[in-house]
mmCIF file of N, CA and C and ligand atoms in Angstrom:
data_model
loop_
_atom_site.group_PDB
_atom_site.id
_atom_site.type_symbol
_atom_site.label_atom_id
_atom_site.label_comp_id
_atom_site.label_asym_id
_atom_site.label_seq_id
_atom_site.Cartn_x
_atom_site.Cartn_y
_atom_site.Cartn_z
ATOM 1 N N MET E 1 9.163 67.455 16.826
ATOM 2 C CA MET E 1 8.594 66.165 17.493
ATOM 3 C C MET E 1 9.712 65.386 17.427
ATOM 4 N N SER E 2 9.368 64.141 18.521
ATOM 5 C CA SER E 2 10.340 63.200 18.315
ATOM 6 C C SER E 2 9.784 62.011 17.378
ATOM 7 N N ASP E 3 10.851 61.250 16.665
ATOM 8 C CA ASP E 3 10.602 60.179 15.929
ATOM 9 C C ASP E 3 10.569 58.927 16.726
ATOM 10 N N ARG E 4 10.838 58.903 17.905
ATOM 11 C CA ARG E 4 10.862 57.694 18.625
ATOM 12 C C ARG E 4 9.692 57.326 18.897
ATOM 13 N N VAL E 5 9.524 55.765 18.801
ATOM 14 C CA VAL E 5 8.444 55.139 19.066
ATOM 15 C C VAL E 5 8.494 55.191 20.551
ATOM 16 N N LYS E 6 7.251 55.401 21.171
ATOM 17 C CA LYS E 6 7.102 55.378 22.771
ATOM 18 C C LYS E 6 5.960 53.696 23.002
ATOM 19 N N ILE E 7 6.441 53.373 24.005
ATOM 20 C CA ILE E 7 5.377 52.086 24.577
ATOM 21 C C ILE E 7 5.022 52.391 25.934
ATOM 22 N N PHE E 8 3.610 52.306 26.087
ATOM 23 C CA PHE E 8 2.965 52.775 27.448
ATOM 24 C C PHE E 8 2.336 51.587 27.971
ATOM 25 N N VAL E 9 2.696 51.159 29.037
ATOM 26 C CA VAL E 9 2.147 49.957 29.670
ATOM 27 C C VAL E 9 0.838 50.762 30.351
ATOM 28 N N LYS E 10 -0.493 50.225 30.041
ATOM 29 C CA LYS E 10 -1.651 51.035 30.645
ATOM 30 C C LYS E 10 -2.135 50.200 31.875
ATOM 31 N N PRO E 11 -2.437 50.845 32.841
ATOM 32 C CA PRO E 11 -2.873 50.310 33.841
ATOM 33 C C PRO E 11 -4.166 49.249 33.638
ATOM 34 N N ASN E 12 -3.809 47.961 34.304
ATOM 35 C CA ASN E 12 -4.847 46.990 34.043
ATOM 36 C C ASN E 12 -5.327 46.958 32.317
ATOM 37 N N GLY E 13 -4.547 47.304 31.394
ATOM 38 C CA GLY E 13 -5.051 47.244 30.142
ATOM 39 C C GLY E 13 -4.061 46.694 29.190
ATOM 40 N N SER E 14 -3.755 47.333 28.002
ATOM 41 C CA SER E 14 -2.872 46.939 27.151
ATOM 42 C C SER E 14 -1.620 47.638 26.914
ATOM 43 N N VAL E 15 -0.702 47.401 25.997
ATOM 44 C CA VAL E 15 0.485 48.019 25.712
ATOM 45 C C VAL E 15 0.118 48.991 24.447
ATOM 46 N N ARG E 16 0.214 50.142 24.782
ATOM 47 C CA ARG E 16 0.022 51.035 23.811
ATOM 48 C C ARG E 16 1.261 51.533 23.028
ATOM 49 N N VAL E 17 1.401 51.348 21.861
ATOM 50 C CA VAL E 17 2.468 51.866 21.071
ATOM 51 C C VAL E 17 2.389 53.034 19.874
ATOM 52 N N THR E 18 2.870 54.229 20.047
ATOM 53 C CA THR E 18 3.071 55.066 19.358
ATOM 54 C C THR E 18 4.064 55.348 18.591
ATOM 55 N N GLY E 19 3.744 55.900 17.425
ATOM 56 C CA GLY E 19 4.881 56.352 16.398
ATOM 57 C C GLY E 19 4.816 54.857 15.374
ATOM 58 N N VAL E 20 5.530 55.120 14.506
ATOM 59 C CA VAL E 20 6.002 54.189 13.336
ATOM 60 C C VAL E 20 6.689 53.382 13.765
ATOM 61 N N ALA E 21 6.327 51.870 13.850
ATOM 62 C CA ALA E 21 7.086 51.011 14.364
ATOM 63 C C ALA E 21 7.048 49.575 13.354
ATOM 64 N N ASP E 22 8.014 48.860 13.165
ATOM 65 C CA ASP E 22 8.129 47.578 12.339
ATOM 66 C C ASP E 22 7.496 46.588 13.493
ATOM 67 N N PHE E 23 6.295 45.902 13.229
ATOM 68 C CA PHE E 23 5.831 44.783 14.275
ATOM 69 C C PHE E 23 6.053 43.678 13.551
ATOM 70 N N VAL E 24 6.786 42.550 14.167
ATOM 71 C CA VAL E 24 7.433 41.510 13.443
ATOM 72 C C VAL E 24 7.017 40.339 14.132
ATOM 73 N N ASP E 25 6.200 39.362 13.504
ATOM 74 C CA ASP E 25 5.957 37.995 14.412
ATOM 75 C C ASP E 25 7.047 37.021 14.315
ATOM 76 N N ALA E 26 6.900 35.950 14.820
ATOM 77 C CA ALA E 26 7.732 34.952 15.188
ATOM 78 C C ALA E 26 8.489 34.263 13.892
ATOM 79 N N ASP E 27 7.871 34.508 12.803
ATOM 80 C CA ASP E 27 8.493 34.070 11.640
ATOM 81 C C ASP E 27 9.160 35.058 10.747
ATOM 82 N N GLY E 28 9.109 36.128 11.347
ATOM 83 C CA GLY E 28 9.867 37.183 10.742
ATOM 84 C C GLY E 28 8.965 38.007 9.790
ATOM 85 N N ASN E 29 7.728 37.905 9.507
ATOM 86 C CA ASN E 29 6.851 38.545 8.928
ATOM 87 C C ASN E 29 6.546 40.096 9.381
ATOM 88 N N VAL E 30 6.363 40.799 8.856
ATOM 89 C CA VAL E 30 5.932 42.261 9.312
ATOM 90 C C VAL E 30 4.455 42.534 9.262
ATOM 91 N N ILE E 31 3.917 42.629 10.448
ATOM 92 C CA ILE E 31 2.392 42.770 10.654
ATOM 93 C C ILE E 31 2.235 44.142 10.335
ATOM 94 N N GLU E 32 1.274 44.383 9.406
ATOM 95 C CA GLU E 32 0.620 45.887 9.162
ATOM 96 C C GLU E 32 -0.112 46.385 10.392
ATOM 97 N N THR E 33 0.453 47.775 10.615
ATOM 98 C CA THR E 33 -0.142 48.049 11.838
ATOM 99 C C THR E 33 -0.770 49.656 11.554
ATOM 100 N N LYS E 34 -1.452 50.259 12.241
ATOM 101 C CA LYS E 34 -1.616 51.538 12.131
ATOM 102 C C LYS E 34 -0.482 52.397 12.607
ATOM 103 N N GLU E 35 -0.344 53.654 12.574
ATOM 104 C CA GLU E 35 0.736 54.071 13.298
ATOM 105 C C GLU E 35 0.605 54.226 14.899
ATOM 106 N N ASN E 36 -0.508 53.993 15.371
ATOM 107 C CA ASN E 36 -0.631 53.799 16.932
ATOM 108 C C ASN E 36 -1.381 52.680 17.119
ATOM 109 N N PHE E 37 -0.791 51.767 17.815
ATOM 110 C CA PHE E 37 -1.732 50.608 18.096
ATOM 111 C C PHE E 37 -1.643 49.859 19.772
ATOM 112 N N SER E 38 -2.439 49.392 19.972
ATOM 113 C CA SER E 38 -2.537 48.532 21.481
ATOM 114 C C SER E 38 -2.419 47.043 21.136
ATOM 115 N N LEU E 39 -1.377 46.544 22.104
ATOM 116 C CA LEU E 39 -1.095 45.000 22.096
ATOM 117 C C LEU E 39 -1.950 44.529 23.321
ATOM 118 N N CYS E 40 -2.395 43.505 23.137
ATOM 119 C CA CYS E 40 -2.958 42.725 24.284
ATOM 120 C C CYS E 40 -2.135 42.087 25.073
ATOM 121 N N ARG E 41 -2.478 42.398 26.411
ATOM 122 C CA ARG E 41 -1.569 41.546 27.420
ATOM 123 C C ARG E 41 -2.428 40.677 28.397
ATOM 124 N N CYS E 42 -3.920 40.735 28.458
ATOM 125 C CA CYS E 42 -4.592 40.004 29.191
ATOM 126 C C CYS E 42 -5.064 38.754 28.585
ATOM 127 N N GLY E 43 -4.783 38.587 27.151
ATOM 128 C CA GLY E 43 -5.091 37.127 26.765
ATOM 129 C C GLY E 43 -6.491 37.190 26.517
ATOM 130 N N HIS E 44 -7.251 38.044 26.367
ATOM 131 C CA HIS E 44 -8.791 37.818 26.062
ATOM 132 C C HIS E 44 -9.278 38.412 24.862
ATOM 133 N N SER E 45 -8.293 38.999 24.185
ATOM 134 C CA SER E 45 -8.756 39.843 22.766
ATOM 135 C C SER E 45 -9.135 38.652 21.724
ATOM 136 N N LYS E 46 -10.035 38.912 20.916
ATOM 137 C CA LYS E 46 -10.301 38.204 19.885
ATOM 138 C C LYS E 46 -9.386 38.339 18.647
ATOM 139 N N GLU E 47 -8.765 39.558 18.650
ATOM 140 C CA GLU E 47 -8.009 39.956 17.556
ATOM 141 C C GLU E 47 -6.741 39.994 17.898
ATOM 142 N N LYS E 48 -6.153 39.001 18.852
ATOM 143 C CA LYS E 48 -4.675 38.932 19.220
ATOM 144 C C LYS E 48 -3.959 38.914 17.948
ATOM 145 N N PRO E 49 -2.744 39.710 17.959
ATOM 146 C CA PRO E 49 -1.913 40.041 19.295
ATOM 147 C C PRO E 49 -2.782 41.643 19.172
ATOM 148 N N PHE E 50 -3.513 42.217 19.181
ATOM 149 C CA PHE E 50 -4.103 43.270 19.213
ATOM 150 C C PHE E 50 -5.127 43.378 20.459
ATOM 151 N N CYS E 51 -5.008 44.616 20.976
ATOM 152 C CA CYS E 51 -6.381 44.679 22.298
ATOM 153 C C CYS E 51 -7.538 45.288 21.475
ATOM 154 N N ASP E 52 -8.593 44.467 21.775
ATOM 155 C CA ASP E 52 -9.970 44.926 21.487
ATOM 156 C C ASP E 52 -10.855 45.236 22.507
ATOM 157 N N GLY E 53 -10.166 45.275 23.637
ATOM 158 C CA GLY E 53 -11.061 46.131 24.619
ATOM 159 C C GLY E 53 -11.640 45.142 25.658
ATOM 160 N N SER E 54 -11.239 43.762 25.256
ATOM 161 C CA SER E 54 -12.025 42.648 26.169
ATOM 162 C C SER E 54 -11.538 42.578 27.589
ATOM 163 N N HIS E 55 -10.236 43.130 27.982
ATOM 164 C CA HIS E 55 -9.623 43.367 29.224
ATOM 165 C C HIS E 55 -10.692 44.042 30.295
ATOM 166 N N ARG E 56 -11.543 45.029 29.740
ATOM 167 C CA ARG E 56 -12.597 45.780 30.680
ATOM 168 C C ARG E 56 -13.517 44.454 31.064
ATOM 169 N N GLU E 57 -14.091 43.983 30.054
ATOM 170 C CA GLU E 57 -15.049 43.182 30.505
ATOM 171 C C GLU E 57 -14.598 41.741 31.379
ATOM 172 N N ALA E 58 -13.406 41.231 31.122
ATOM 173 C CA ALA E 58 -12.776 40.212 31.702
ATOM 174 C C ALA E 58 -12.122 40.583 33.104
ATOM 175 N N GLY E 59 -12.280 42.115 33.465
ATOM 176 C CA GLY E 59 -11.572 42.477 34.681
ATOM 177 C C GLY E 59 -10.241 42.338 34.913
ATOM 178 N N PHE E 60 -9.384 42.261 33.797
ATOM 179 C CA PHE E 60 -8.057 42.270 33.954
ATOM 180 C C PHE E 60 -7.281 43.164 35.049
ATOM 181 N N GLN E 61 -6.679 42.302 35.788
ATOM 182 C CA GLN E 61 -5.773 43.153 36.901
ATOM 183 C C GLN E 61 -4.380 42.654 36.630
ATOM 184 N N ALA E 62 -3.470 43.704 36.234
ATOM 185 C CA ALA E 62 -2.321 43.568 35.916
ATOM 186 C C ALA E 62 -1.356 42.884 37.050
ATOM 187 N N GLU E 63 -1.714 43.173 38.287
ATOM 188 C CA GLU E 63 -1.153 42.797 39.270
ATOM 189 C C GLU E 63 -1.975 42.156 40.642
HETATM 190 S S1 FES W 1 -5.199 44.230 26.961
HETATM 191 FE FE1 FES W 1 -7.225 44.481 25.903
HETATM 192 S S2 FES W 1 -8.150 42.672 25.415
HETATM 193 FE FE2 FES W 1 -6.522 41.938 26.136
#
């Protein structure tokens, strides 16, 4: 099994990160994450920077 982190851009949804990754904020602080997590790219999440599924209700279209 590969140790490489994989990043998937979901159609009209989040950016899914799988694997152990250090997620670092703008101040250099490491944000605790699960091994697999999703980042919001629609701007509607109430749990930014993570996706909370709000993109579906908002009807987010990537393009
Ligand atoms: S991408 Fe899922 S809430 Fe923004």
